[in-house]
Tab-separated table of C-alpha atoms in Angstrom:
chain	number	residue	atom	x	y	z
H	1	UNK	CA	7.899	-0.645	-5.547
H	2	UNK	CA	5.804	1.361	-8.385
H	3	UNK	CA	5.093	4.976	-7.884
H	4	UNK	CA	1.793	5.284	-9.089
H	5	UNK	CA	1.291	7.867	-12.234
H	6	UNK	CA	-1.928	10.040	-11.919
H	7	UNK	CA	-2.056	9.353	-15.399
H	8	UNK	CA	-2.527	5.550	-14.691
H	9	UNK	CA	-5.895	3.916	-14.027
H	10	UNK	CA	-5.969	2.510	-10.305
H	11	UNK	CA	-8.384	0.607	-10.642
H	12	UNK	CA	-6.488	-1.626	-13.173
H	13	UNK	CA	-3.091	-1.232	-11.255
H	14	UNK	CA	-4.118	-2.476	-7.911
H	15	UNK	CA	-5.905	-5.526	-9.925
H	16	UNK	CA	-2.802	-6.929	-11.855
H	17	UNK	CA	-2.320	-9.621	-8.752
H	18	UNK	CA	-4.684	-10.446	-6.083
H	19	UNK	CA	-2.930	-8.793	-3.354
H	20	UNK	CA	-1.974	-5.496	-4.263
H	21	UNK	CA	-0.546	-2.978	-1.255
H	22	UNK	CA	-0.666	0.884	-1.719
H	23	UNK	CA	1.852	3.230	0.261
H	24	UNK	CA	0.259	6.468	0.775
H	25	UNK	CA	2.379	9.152	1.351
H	26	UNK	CA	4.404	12.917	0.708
H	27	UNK	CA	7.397	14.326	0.512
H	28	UNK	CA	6.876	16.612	3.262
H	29	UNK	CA	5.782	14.184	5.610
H	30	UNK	CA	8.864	12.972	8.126
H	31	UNK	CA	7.475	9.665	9.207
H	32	UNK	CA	7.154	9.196	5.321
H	33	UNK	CA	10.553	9.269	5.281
H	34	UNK	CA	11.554	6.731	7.496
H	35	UNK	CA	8.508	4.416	6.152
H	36	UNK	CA	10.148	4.667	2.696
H	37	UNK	CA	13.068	2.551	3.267
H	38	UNK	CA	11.284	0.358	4.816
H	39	UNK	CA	8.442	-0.109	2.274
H	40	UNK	CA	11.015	-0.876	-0.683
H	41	UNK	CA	12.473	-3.953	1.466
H	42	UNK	CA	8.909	-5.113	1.995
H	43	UNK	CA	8.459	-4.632	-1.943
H	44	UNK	CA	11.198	-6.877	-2.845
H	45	UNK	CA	10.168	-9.517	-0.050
H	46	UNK	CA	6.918	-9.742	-1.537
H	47	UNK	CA	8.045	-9.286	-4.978
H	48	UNK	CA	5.528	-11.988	-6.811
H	49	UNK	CA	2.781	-11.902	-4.204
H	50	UNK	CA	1.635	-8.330	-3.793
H	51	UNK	CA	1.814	-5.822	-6.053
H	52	UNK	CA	3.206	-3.206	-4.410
H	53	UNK	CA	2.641	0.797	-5.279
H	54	UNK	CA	3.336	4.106	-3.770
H	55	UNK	CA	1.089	7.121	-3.815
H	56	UNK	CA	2.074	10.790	-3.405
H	57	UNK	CA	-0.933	12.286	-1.743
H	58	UNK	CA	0.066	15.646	-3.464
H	59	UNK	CA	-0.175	13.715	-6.647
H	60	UNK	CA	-2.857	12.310	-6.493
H	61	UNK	CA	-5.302	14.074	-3.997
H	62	UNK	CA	-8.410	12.324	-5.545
H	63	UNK	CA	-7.175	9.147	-4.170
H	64	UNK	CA	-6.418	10.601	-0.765
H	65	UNK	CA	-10.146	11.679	-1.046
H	66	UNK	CA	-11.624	8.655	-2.455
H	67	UNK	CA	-10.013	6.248	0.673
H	68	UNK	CA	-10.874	8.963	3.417
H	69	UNK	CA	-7.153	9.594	4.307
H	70	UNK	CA	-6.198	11.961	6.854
H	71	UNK	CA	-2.371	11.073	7.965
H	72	UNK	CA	0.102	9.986	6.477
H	73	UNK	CA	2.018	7.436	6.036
H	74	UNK	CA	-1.003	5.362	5.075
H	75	UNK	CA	-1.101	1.756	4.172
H	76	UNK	CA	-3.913	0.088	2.272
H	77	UNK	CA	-3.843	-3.800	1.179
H	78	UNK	CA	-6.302	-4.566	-1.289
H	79	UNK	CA	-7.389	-8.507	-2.761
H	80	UNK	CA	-9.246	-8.191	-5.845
H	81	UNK	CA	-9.610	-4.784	-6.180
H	82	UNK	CA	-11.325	-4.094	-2.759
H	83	UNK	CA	-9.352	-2.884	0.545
H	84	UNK	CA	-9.287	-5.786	3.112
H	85	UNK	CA	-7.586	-3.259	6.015
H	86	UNK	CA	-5.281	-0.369	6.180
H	87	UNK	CA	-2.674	0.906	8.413
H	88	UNK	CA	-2.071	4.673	9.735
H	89	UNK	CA	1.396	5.654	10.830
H	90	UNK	CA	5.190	4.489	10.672
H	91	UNK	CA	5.445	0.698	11.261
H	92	UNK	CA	9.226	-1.234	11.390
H	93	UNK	CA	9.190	-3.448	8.413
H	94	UNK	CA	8.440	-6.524	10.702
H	95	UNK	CA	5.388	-5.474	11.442
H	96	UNK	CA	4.165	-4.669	8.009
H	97	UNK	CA	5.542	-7.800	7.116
H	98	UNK	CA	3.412	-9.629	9.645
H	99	UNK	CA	0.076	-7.421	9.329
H	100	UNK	CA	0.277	-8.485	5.444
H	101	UNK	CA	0.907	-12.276	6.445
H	102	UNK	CA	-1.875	-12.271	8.902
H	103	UNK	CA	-4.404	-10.498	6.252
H	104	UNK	CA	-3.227	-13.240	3.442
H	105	UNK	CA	-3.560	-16.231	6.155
H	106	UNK	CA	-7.210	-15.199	7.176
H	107	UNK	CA	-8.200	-15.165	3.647
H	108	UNK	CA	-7.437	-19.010	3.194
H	109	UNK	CA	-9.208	-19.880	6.290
C-alpha cells in the first residue's frame, strides 16, 4: 500500500490504474488501527488491479475536506479518477475484499 505524500498530485495518483482504492485514516484513530493490518493484506491481494493508497487525514486535511469525510477509517474506490462508493468504519478484510469485487463486477455488467 502507498502512503500518499501531500506533496503528490492525487489526481494523477488515483489515475495510474483504473481502480484505484484510498484508505483514509489517523494515527489517533483506534479502529484505524485495526483497519491497517487489514488494508495491507487487501493491498497485496489486489496488487495489479487496484492501486491502492493510504491517506493520513492530519496530512492531508484538504482531502478529508474535498470528499466530505467525517469518521474515520474511511474507504473510497475510485475507476477513472471518479469515486464509484465509499465505506465508513472498520470492515474484516473479507468484506472489503467482497465490497471491491462486487463494485468491479457491476462495472462489466
Amino acid at each position: 500500500m502507498r502512503r500518499f505524500s501531500p506533496d503528490n498530485d492525487f489526481q494523477s495518483v488515483i489515475r495510474e490504474k483504473d481502480w484505484a482504492l484510498v484508505y483514509f485514516s489517523a494515527t489517533w484513530c483506534g479502529p484505524c488501527k485495526t483497519m491497517g493490518p487489514i488494508m495491507e493484506r487487501v493491498a497485496s491481494d489486489h496488487q495489479g488491479s487496484v492501486t491502492s493508497i493510504k491517506v493520513d487525514v492530519d496530512e492531508a486535511p484538504e482531502l478529508a475536506g474535498r470528499f466530505g469525510l467525517r469518521s474515520v477509517p474511511t474507504l473510497l474506490l475510485f475507476k477513472d479518477g471518479q469515486v464509484v462508493d465509499g465505506q465508513v468504519g472498520s470492515m474484516p478484510k473479507e468484506a472489503v475484499t467482497a465490497w471491491i469485487r462486487e463494485k468491479k463486477e457491476k462495472e462489466h455488467e
